[in-house]
PDB file of C-alpha atoms in Angstrom:
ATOM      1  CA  UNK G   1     -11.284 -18.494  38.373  1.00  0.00           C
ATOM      2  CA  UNK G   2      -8.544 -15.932  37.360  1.00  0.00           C
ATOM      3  CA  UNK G   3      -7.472 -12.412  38.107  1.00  0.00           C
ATOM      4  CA  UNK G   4      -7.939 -11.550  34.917  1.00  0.00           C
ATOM      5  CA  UNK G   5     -10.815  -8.756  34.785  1.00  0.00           C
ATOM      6  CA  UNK G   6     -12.463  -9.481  31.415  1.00  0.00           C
ATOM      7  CA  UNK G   7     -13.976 -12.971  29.240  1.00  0.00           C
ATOM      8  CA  UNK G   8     -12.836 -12.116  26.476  1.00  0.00           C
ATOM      9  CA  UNK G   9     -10.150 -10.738  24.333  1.00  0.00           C
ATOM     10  CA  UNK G  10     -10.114  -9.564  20.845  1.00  0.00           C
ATOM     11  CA  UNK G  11      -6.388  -9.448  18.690  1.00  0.00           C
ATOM     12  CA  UNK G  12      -5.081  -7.650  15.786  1.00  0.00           C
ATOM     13  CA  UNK G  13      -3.613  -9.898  13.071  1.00  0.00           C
ATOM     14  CA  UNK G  14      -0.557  -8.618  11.252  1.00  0.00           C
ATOM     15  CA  UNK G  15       1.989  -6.923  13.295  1.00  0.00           C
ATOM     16  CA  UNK G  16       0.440  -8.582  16.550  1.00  0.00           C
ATOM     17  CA  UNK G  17      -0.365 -12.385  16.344  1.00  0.00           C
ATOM     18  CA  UNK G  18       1.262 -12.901  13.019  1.00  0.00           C
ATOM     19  CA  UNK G  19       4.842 -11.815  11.243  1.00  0.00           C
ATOM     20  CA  UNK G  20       2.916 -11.584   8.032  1.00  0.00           C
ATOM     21  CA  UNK G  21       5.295  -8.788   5.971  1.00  0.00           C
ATOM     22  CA  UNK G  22       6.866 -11.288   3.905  1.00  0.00           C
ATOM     23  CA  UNK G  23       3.782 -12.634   2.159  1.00  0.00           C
ATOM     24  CA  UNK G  24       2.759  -9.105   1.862  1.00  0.00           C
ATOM     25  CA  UNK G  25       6.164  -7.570   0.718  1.00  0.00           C
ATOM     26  CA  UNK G  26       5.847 -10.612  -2.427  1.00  0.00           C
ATOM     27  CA  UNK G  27       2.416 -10.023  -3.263  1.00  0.00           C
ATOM     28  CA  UNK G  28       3.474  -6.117  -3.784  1.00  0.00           C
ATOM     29  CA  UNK G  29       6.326  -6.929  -5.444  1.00  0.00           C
ATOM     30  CA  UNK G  30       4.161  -8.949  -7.890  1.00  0.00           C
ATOM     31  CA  UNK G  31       1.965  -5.674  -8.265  1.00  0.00           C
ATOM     32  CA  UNK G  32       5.045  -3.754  -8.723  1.00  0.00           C
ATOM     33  CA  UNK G  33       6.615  -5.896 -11.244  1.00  0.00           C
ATOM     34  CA  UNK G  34       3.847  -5.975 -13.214  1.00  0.00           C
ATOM     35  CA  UNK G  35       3.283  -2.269 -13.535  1.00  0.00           C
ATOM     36  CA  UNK G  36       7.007  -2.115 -14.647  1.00  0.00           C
ATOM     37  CA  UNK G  37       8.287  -0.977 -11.280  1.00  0.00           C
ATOM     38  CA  UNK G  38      11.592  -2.019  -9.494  1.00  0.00           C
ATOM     39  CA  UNK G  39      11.179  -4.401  -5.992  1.00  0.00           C
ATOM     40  CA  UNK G  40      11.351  -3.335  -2.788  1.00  0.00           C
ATOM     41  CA  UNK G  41      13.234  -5.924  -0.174  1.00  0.00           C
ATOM     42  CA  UNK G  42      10.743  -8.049   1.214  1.00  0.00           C
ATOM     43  CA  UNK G  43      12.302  -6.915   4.676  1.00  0.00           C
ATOM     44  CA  UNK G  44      11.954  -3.132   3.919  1.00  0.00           C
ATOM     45  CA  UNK G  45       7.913  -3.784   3.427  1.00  0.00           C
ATOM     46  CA  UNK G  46       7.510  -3.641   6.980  1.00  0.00           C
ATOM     47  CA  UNK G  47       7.735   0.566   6.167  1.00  0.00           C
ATOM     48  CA  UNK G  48       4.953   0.206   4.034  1.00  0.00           C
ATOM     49  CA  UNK G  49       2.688  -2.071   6.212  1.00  0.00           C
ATOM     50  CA  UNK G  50      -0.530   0.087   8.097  1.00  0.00           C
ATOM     51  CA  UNK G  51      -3.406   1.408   6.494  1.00  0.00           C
ATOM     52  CA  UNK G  52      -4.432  -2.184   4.359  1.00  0.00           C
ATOM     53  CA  UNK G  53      -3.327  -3.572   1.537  1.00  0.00           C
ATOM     54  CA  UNK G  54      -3.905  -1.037  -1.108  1.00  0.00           C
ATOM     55  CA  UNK G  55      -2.231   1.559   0.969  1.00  0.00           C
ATOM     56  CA  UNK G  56       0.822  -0.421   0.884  1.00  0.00           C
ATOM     57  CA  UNK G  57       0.642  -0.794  -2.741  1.00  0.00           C
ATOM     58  CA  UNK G  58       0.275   2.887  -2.734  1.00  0.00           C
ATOM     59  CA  UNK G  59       2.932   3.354  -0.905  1.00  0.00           C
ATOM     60  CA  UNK G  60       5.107   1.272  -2.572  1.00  0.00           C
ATOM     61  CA  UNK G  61       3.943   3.067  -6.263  1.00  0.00           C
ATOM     62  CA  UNK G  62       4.195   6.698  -5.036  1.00  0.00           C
ATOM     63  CA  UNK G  63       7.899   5.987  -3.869  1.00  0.00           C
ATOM     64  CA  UNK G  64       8.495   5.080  -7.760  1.00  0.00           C
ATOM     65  CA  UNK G  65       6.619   8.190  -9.369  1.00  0.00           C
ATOM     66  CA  UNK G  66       2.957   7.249  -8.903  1.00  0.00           C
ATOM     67  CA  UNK G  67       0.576   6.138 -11.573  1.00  0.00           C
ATOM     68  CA  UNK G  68      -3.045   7.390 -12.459  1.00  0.00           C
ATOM     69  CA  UNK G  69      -5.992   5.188 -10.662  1.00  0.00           C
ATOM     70  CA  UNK G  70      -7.166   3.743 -13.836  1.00  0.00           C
ATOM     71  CA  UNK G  71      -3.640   2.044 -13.995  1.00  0.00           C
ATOM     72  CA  UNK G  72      -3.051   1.753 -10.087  1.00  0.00           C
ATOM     73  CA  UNK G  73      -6.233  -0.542  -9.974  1.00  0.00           C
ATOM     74  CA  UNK G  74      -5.411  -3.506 -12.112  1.00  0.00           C
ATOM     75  CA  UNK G  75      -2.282  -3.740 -10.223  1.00  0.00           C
ATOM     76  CA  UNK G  76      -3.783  -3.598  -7.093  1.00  0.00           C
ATOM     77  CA  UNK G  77      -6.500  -6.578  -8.241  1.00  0.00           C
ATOM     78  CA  UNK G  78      -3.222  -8.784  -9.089  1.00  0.00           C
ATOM     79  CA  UNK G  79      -1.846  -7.578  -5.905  1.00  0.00           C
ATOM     80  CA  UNK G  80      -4.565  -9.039  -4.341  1.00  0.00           C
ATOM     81  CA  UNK G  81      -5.279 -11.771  -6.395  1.00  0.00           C
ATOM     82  CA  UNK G  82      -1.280 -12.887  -5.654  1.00  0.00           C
ATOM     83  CA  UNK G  83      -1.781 -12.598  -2.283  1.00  0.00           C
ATOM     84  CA  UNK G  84      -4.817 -14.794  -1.856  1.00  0.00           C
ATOM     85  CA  UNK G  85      -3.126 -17.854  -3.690  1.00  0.00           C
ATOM     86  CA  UNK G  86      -0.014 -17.049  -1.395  1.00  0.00           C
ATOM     87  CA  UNK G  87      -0.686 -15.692   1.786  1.00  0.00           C
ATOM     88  CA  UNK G  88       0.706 -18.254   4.468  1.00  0.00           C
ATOM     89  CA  UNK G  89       3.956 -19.146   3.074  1.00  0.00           C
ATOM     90  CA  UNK G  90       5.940 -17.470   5.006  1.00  0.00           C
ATOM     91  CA  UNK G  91       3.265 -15.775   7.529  1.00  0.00           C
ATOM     92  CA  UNK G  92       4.357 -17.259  10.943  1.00  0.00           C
ATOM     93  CA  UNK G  93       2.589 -16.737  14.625  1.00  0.00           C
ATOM     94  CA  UNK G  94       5.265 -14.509  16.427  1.00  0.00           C
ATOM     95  CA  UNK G  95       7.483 -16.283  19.268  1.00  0.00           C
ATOM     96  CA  UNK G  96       5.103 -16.865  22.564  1.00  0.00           C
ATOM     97  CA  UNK G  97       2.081 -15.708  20.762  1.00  0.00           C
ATOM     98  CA  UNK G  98       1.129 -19.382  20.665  1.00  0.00           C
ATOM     99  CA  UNK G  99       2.376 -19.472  24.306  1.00  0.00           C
ATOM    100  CA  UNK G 100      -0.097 -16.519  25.312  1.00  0.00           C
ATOM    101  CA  UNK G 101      -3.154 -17.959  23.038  1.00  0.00           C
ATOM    102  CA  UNK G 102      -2.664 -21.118  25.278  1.00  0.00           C
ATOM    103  CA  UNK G 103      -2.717 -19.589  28.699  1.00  0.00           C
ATOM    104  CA  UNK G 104      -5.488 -17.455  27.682  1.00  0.00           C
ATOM    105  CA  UNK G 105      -7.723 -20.370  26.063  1.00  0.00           C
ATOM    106  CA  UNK G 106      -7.027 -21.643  29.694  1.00  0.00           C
ATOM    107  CA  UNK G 107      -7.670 -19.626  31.768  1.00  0.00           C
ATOM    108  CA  UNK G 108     -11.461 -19.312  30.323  1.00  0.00           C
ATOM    109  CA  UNK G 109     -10.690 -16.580  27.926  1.00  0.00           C
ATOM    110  CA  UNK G 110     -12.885 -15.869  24.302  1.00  0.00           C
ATOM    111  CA  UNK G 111     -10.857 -14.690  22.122  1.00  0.00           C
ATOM    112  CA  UNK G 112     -11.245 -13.033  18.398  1.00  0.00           C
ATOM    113  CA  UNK G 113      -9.262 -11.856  15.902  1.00  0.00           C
ATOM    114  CA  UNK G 114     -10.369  -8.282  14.526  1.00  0.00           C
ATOM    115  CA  UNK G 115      -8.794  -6.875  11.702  1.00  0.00           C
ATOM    116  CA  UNK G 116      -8.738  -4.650   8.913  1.00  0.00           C
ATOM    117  CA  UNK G 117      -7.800  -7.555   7.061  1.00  0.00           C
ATOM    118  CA  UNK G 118     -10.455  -8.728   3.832  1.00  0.00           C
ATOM    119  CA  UNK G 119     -12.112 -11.349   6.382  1.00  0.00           C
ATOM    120  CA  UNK G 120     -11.652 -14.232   3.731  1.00  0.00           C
ATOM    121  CA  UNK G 121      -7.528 -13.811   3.627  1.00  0.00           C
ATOM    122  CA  UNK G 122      -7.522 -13.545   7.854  1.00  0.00           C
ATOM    123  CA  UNK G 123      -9.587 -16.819   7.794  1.00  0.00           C
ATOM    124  CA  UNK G 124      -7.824 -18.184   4.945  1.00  0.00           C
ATOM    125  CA  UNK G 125      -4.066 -17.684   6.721  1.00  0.00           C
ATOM    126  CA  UNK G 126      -5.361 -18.483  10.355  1.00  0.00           C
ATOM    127  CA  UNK G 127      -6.836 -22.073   8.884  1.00  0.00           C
ATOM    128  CA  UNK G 128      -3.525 -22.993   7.036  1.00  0.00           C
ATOM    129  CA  UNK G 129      -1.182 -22.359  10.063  1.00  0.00           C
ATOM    130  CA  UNK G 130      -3.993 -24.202  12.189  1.00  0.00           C
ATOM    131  CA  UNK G 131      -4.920 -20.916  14.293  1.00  0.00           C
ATOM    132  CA  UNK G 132      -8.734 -20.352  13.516  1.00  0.00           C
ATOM    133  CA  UNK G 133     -10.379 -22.682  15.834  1.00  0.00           C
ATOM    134  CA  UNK G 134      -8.643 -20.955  18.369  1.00  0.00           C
ATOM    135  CA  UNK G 135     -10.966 -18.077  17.539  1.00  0.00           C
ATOM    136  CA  UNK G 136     -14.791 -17.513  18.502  1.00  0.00           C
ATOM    137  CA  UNK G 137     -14.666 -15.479  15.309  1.00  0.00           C
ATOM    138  CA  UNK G 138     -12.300 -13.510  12.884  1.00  0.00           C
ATOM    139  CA  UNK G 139     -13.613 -10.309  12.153  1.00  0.00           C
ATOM    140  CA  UNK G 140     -12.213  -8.449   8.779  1.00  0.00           C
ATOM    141  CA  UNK G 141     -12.437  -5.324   6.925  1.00  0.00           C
TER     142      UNK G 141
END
């Protein structure tokens, strides 16, 4: 028995559980190279984070001039594409979240991850650092 006044507890991915902008800052600077655009710095994505992943493309396109949605959407699809081949190379758990998951998962907790995340890349990352079976379920946009 705890103090704690609720079973279970549901978490936001990126920004929250996991330091995820690098993986996301290279698969946009894929997109962006493709479509003939200069790279951002990987660290500087964190501006364009919020919103999902093809509002941080957007982002990332309008800040270079734009481009027309019939030419914004194959970039986006390699965006994506990039990202789900690549998206826990550098995607870390941030320091104590581990520590937090544990005393939580202890002290009788259920615990979720809900996101606006595609479901298959917040499953995908969470199995490769060894996270998911932490998780009653991952819920994704």
């Amino acid at each position: 028995m705890t103090d704690i006044p609720f079973d279970a507890i549901g978490f936001d991915l990126d920004g929250t559980l996991l330091d995820t902008h690098k993986d996301l800052g290279c698969a946009v600077n894929h997109a962006l190279e493709l479509g003939g655009f200069a790279q951002v710095p990987v660290d500087s994505s964190k501006d364009l984070i919020g919103g999902g992943a093809k509002i941080m493309l957007a982002r990332a396109v309008e800040a270079q001039g734009g481009l027309p949605e019939d030419e914004f959407r194959p970039l986006y699809k390699a965006m994506l594409a990039y990202y789900a081949q690549n998206n826990a190379v550098h995607s870390r758990p941030y320091p104590g979240a581990l520590e937090t998951l544990d005393a939580l998962a202890e002290a009788g907790l259920t615990m979720a991850v809900v996101t606006n995340k595609f479901e298959s890349f917040a499953t995908s990352i969470l199995t490769q650092l060894g996270l998911a079976d932490r998780f009653v379920t991952i819920i994704g946009g």
